[in-house]
PDB file of C-alpha atoms in Angstrom:
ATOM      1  CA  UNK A   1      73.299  64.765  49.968  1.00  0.00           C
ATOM      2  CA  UNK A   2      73.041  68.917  49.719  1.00  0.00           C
ATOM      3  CA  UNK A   3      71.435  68.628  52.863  1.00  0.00           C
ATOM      4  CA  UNK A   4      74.479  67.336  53.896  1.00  0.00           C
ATOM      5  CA  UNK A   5      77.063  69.997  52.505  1.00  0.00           C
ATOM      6  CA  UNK A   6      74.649  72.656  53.747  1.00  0.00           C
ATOM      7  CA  UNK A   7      74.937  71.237  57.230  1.00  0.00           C
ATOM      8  CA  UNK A   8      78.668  70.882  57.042  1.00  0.00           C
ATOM      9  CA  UNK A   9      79.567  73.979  55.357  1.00  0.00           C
ATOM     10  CA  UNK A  10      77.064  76.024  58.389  1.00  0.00           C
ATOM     11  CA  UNK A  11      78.936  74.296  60.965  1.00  0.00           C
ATOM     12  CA  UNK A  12      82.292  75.062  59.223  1.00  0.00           C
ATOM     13  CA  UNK A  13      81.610  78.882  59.368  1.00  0.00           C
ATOM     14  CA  UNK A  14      80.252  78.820  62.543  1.00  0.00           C
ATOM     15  CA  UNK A  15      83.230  77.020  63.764  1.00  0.00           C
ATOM     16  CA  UNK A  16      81.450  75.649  66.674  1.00  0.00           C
ATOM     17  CA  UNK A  17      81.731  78.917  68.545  1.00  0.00           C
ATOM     18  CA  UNK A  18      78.350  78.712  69.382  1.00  0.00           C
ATOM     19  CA  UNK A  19      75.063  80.557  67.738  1.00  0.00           C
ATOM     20  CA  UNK A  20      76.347  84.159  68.407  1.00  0.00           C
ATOM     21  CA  UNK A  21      79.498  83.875  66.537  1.00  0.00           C
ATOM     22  CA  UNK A  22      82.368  85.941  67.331  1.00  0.00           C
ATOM     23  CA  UNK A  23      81.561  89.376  69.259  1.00  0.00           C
ATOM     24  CA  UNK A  24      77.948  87.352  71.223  1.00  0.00           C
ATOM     25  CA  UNK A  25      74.720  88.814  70.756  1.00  0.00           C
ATOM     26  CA  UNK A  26      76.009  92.047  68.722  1.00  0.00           C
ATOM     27  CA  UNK A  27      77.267  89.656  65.963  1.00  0.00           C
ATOM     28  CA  UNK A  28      73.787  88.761  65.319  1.00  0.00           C
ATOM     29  CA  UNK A  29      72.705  92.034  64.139  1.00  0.00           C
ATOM     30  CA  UNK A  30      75.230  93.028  62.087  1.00  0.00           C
ATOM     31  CA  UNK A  31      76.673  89.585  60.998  1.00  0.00           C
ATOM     32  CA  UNK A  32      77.588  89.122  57.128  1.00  0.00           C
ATOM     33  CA  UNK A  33      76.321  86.215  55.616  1.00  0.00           C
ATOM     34  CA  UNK A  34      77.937  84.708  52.153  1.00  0.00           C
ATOM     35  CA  UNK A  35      77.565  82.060  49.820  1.00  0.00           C
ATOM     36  CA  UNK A  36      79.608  79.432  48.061  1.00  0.00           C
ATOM     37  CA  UNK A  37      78.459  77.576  45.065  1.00  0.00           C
ATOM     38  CA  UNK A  38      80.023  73.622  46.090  1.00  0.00           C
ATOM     39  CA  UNK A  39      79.393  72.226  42.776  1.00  0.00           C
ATOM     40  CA  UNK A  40      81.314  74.680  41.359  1.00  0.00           C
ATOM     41  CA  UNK A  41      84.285  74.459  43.913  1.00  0.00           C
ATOM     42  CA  UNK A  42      84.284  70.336  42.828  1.00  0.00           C
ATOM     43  CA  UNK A  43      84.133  71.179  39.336  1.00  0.00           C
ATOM     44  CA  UNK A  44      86.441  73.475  38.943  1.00  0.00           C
ATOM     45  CA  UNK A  45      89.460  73.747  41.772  1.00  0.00           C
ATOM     46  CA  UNK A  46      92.210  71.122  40.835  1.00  0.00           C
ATOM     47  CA  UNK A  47      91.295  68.419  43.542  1.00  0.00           C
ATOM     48  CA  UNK A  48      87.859  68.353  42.035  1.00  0.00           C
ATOM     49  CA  UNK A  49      88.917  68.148  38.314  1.00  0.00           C
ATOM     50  CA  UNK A  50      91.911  65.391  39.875  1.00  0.00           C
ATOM     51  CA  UNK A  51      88.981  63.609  41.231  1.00  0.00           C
ATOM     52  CA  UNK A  52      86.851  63.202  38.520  1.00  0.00           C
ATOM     53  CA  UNK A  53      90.240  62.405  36.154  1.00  0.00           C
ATOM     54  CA  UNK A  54      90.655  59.443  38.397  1.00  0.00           C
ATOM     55  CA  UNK A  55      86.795  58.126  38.179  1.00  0.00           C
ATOM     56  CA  UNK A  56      87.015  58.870  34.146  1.00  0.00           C
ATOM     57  CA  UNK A  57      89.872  56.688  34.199  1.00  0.00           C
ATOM     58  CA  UNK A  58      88.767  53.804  36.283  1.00  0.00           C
ATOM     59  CA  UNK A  59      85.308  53.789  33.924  1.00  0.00           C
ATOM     60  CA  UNK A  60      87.342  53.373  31.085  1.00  0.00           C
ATOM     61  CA  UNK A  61      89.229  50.732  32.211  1.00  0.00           C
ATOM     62  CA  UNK A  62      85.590  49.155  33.202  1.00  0.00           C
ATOM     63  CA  UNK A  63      84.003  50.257  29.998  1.00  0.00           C
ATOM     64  CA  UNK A  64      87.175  48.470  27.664  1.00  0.00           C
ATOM     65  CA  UNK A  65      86.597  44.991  29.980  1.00  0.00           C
ATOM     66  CA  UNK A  66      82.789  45.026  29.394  1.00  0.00           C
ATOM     67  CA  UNK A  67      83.452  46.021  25.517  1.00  0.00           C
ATOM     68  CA  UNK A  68      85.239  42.465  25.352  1.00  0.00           C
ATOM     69  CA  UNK A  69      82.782  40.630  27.338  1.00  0.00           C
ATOM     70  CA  UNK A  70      80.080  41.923  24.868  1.00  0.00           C
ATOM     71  CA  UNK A  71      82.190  41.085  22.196  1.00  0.00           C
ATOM     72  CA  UNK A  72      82.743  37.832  23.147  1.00  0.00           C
ATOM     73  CA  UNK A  73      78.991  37.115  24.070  1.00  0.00           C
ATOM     74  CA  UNK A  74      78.383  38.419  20.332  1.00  0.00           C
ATOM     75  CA  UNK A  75      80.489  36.301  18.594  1.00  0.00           C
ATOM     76  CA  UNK A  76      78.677  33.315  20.499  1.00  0.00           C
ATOM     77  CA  UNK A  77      75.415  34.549  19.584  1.00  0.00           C
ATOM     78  CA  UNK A  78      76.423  34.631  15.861  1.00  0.00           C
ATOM     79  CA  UNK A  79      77.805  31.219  16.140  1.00  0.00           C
ATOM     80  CA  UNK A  80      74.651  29.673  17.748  1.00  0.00           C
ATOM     81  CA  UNK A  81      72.670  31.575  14.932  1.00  0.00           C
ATOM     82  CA  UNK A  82      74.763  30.022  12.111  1.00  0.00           C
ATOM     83  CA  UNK A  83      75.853  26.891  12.878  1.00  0.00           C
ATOM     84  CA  UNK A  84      72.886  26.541  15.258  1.00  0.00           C
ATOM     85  CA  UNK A  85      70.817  24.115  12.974  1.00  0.00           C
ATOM     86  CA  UNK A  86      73.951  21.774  12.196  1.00  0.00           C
ATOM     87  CA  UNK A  87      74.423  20.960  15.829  1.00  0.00           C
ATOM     88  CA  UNK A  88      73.074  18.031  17.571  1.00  0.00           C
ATOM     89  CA  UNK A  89      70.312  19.351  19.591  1.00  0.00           C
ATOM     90  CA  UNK A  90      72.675  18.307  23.023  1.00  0.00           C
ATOM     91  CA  UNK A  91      75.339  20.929  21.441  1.00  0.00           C
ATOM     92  CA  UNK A  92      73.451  23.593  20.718  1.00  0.00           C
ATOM     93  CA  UNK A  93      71.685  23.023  24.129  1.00  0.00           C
ATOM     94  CA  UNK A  94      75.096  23.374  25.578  1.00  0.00           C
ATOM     95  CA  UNK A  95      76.162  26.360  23.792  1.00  0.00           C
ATOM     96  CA  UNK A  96      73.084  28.247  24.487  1.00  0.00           C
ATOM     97  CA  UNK A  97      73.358  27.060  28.093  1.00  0.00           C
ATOM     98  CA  UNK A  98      76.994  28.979  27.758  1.00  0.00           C
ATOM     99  CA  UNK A  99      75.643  31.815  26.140  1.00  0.00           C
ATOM    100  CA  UNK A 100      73.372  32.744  28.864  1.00  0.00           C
ATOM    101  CA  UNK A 101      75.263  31.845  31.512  1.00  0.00           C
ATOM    102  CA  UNK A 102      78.212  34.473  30.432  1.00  0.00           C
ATOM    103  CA  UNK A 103      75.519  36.680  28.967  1.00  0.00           C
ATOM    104  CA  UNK A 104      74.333  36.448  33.240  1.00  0.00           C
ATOM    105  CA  UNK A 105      77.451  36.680  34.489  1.00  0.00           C
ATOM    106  CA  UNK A 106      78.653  39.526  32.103  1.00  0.00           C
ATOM    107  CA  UNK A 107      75.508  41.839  33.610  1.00  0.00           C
ATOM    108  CA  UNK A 108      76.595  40.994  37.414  1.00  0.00           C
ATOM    109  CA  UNK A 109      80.223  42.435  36.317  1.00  0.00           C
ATOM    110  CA  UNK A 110      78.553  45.279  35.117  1.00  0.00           C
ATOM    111  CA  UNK A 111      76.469  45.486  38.469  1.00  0.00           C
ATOM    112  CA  UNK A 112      79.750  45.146  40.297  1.00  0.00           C
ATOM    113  CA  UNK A 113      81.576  47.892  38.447  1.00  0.00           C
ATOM    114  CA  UNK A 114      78.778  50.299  38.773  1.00  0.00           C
ATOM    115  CA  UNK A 115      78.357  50.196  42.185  1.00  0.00           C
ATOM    116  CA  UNK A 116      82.511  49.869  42.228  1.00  0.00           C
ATOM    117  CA  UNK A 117      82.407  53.392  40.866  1.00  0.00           C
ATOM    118  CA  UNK A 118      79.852  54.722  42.819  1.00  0.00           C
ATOM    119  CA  UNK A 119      81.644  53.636  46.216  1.00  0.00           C
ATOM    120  CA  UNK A 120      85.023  55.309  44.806  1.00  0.00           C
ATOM    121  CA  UNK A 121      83.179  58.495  43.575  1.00  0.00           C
ATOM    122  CA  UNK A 122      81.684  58.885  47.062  1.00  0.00           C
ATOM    123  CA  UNK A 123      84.836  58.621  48.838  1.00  0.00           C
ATOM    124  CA  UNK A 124      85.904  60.827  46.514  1.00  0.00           C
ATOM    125  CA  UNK A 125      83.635  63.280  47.046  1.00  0.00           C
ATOM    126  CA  UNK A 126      83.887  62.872  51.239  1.00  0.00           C
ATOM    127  CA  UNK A 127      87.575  63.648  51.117  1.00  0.00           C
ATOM    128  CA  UNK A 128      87.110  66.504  49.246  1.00  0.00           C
ATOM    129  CA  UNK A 129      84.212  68.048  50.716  1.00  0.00           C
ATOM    130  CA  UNK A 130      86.245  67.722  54.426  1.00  0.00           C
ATOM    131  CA  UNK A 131      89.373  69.080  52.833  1.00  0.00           C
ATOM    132  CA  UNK A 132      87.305  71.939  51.271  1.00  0.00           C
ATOM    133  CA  UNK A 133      85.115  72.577  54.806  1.00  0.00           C
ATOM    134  CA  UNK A 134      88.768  73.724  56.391  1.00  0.00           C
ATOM    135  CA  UNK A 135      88.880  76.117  53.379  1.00  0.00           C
ATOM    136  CA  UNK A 136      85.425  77.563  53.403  1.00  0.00           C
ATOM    137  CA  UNK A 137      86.111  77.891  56.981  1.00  0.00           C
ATOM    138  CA  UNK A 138      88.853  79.351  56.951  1.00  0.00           C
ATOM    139  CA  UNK A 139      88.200  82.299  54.109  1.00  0.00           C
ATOM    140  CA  UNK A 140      85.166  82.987  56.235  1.00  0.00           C
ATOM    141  CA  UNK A 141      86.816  83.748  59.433  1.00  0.00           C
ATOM    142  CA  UNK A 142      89.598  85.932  57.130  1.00  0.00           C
ATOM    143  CA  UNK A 143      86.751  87.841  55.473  1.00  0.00           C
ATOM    144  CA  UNK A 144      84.303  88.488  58.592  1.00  0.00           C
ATOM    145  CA  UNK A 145      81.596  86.394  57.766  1.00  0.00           C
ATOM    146  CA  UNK A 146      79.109  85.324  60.196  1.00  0.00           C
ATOM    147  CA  UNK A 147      77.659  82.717  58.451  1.00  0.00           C
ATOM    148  CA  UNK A 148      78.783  80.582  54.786  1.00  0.00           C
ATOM    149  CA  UNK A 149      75.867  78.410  53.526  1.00  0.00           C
ATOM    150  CA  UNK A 150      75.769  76.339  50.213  1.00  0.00           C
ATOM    151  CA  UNK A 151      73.930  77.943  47.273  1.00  0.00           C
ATOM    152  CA  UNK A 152      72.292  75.325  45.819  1.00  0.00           C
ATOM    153  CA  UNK A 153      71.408  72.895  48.817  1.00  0.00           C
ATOM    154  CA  UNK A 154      70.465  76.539  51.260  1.00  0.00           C
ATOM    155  CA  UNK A 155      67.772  77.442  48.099  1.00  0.00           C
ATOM    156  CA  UNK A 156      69.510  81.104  48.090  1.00  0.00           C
ATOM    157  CA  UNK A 157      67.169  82.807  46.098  1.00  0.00           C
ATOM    158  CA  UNK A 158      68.591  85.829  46.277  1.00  0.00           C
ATOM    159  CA  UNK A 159      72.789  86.898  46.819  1.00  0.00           C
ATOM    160  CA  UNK A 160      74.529  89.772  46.075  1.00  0.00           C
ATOM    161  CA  UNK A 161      77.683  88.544  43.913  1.00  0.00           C
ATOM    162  CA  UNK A 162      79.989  90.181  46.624  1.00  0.00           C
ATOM    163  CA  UNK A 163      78.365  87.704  48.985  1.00  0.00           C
ATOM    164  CA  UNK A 164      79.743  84.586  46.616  1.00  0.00           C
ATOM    165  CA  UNK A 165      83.329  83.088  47.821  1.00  0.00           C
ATOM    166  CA  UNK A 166      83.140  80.643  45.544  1.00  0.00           C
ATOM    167  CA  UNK A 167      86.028  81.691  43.122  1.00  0.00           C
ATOM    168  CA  UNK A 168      88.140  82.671  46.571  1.00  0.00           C
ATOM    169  CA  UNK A 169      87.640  79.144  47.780  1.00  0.00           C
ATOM    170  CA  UNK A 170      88.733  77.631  44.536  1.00  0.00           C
ATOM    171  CA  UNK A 171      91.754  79.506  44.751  1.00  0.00           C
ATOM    172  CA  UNK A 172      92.436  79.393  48.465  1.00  0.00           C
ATOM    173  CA  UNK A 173      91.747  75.226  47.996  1.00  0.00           C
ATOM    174  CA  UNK A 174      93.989  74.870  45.024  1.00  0.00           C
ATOM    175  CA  UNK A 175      96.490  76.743  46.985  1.00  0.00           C
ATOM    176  CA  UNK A 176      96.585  75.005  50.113  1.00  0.00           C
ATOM    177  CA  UNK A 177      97.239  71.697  48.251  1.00  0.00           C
ATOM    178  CA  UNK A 178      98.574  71.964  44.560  1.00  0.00           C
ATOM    179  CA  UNK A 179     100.350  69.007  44.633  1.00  0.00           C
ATOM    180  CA  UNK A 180      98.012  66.711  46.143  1.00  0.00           C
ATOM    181  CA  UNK A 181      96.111  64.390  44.220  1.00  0.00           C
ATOM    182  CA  UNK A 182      92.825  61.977  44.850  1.00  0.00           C
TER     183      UNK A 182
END
């Protein structure tokens, strides 16, 4: 996935002008590079923090539905525990054929929702990350920069914090849109 954003965000700040960059073979030489910290950008401008808001909410909704199914599988487990030996053997067969049965189809739901959230989180994320490539791209060309790359996915081991647009980007991204939402 970094592998991914570091791609993107290298092509964003090279703008497809080619390898040179602005001013050819000169560029090269004296080209600044900088850095911007993506996790950061998602975690803390407001599309990011709208973003995860919206996935927070949608898990609670999914967490309250499972809570009853659980509930309800519970109270048929006590059930089958204590009136269990009073049944006929056919009835308690039957109940403990219901029992697992929702008990089955209460773990697909859960299946479903998970990889329900993970679909919506990684649309989430793509819309985002292509909104935010315009930004990075954009404070890059305004600042001079030859080349952006990702701090985490690029394995920077070494920036200067005047190299880090990170906190510009936030702001430049929560300025571009503060009214959108995810």
């Amino acid at each position: 996935m970094w592998r991914w954003v570091t791609i993107l965000m290298v092509a964003a700040a090279l703008g497809g002008s080619g390898v040179a960059g602005p001013g050819g073979a000169e560029a090269q030489g004296n080209g600044k590079i900088a850095i911007v910290d993506v996790q950061r950008v998602l975690a803390r401008s407001s599309a990011g923090v709208a973003a995860r808001e919206q996935l927070e909410r949608e898990k609670a909704v999914m967490q309250r539905e499972m809570e009853g199914k659980r509930q309800e599988l519970e109270k048929l487990r006590d059930e089958l525990e204590k009136k269990g030996s009073l049944m006929t053997p056919d009835a308690r067969r039957e109940r403990q054929e219901q029992f697992e049965r929702k008990r089955r189809d209460a773990a697909r739901q859960m299946d479903d929702f998970q990889k329900e959230l993970e679909k919506k989180e990684q649309a989430l994320l793509q819309r985002v990350l292509q909104e935010l490539s315009g930004v990075i791209e954009r404070v890059g060309k305004e600042r001079g920069y030859y080349l952006v790359v990702e701090k985490r996915g690029a394995s920077v081991l070494y920036a200067s914090p005047d190299a880090d647009l990170t906190d510009e980007v936030i702001r430049a991204y929560d300025q571009q849109a503060p009214k959108k939402s995810p």
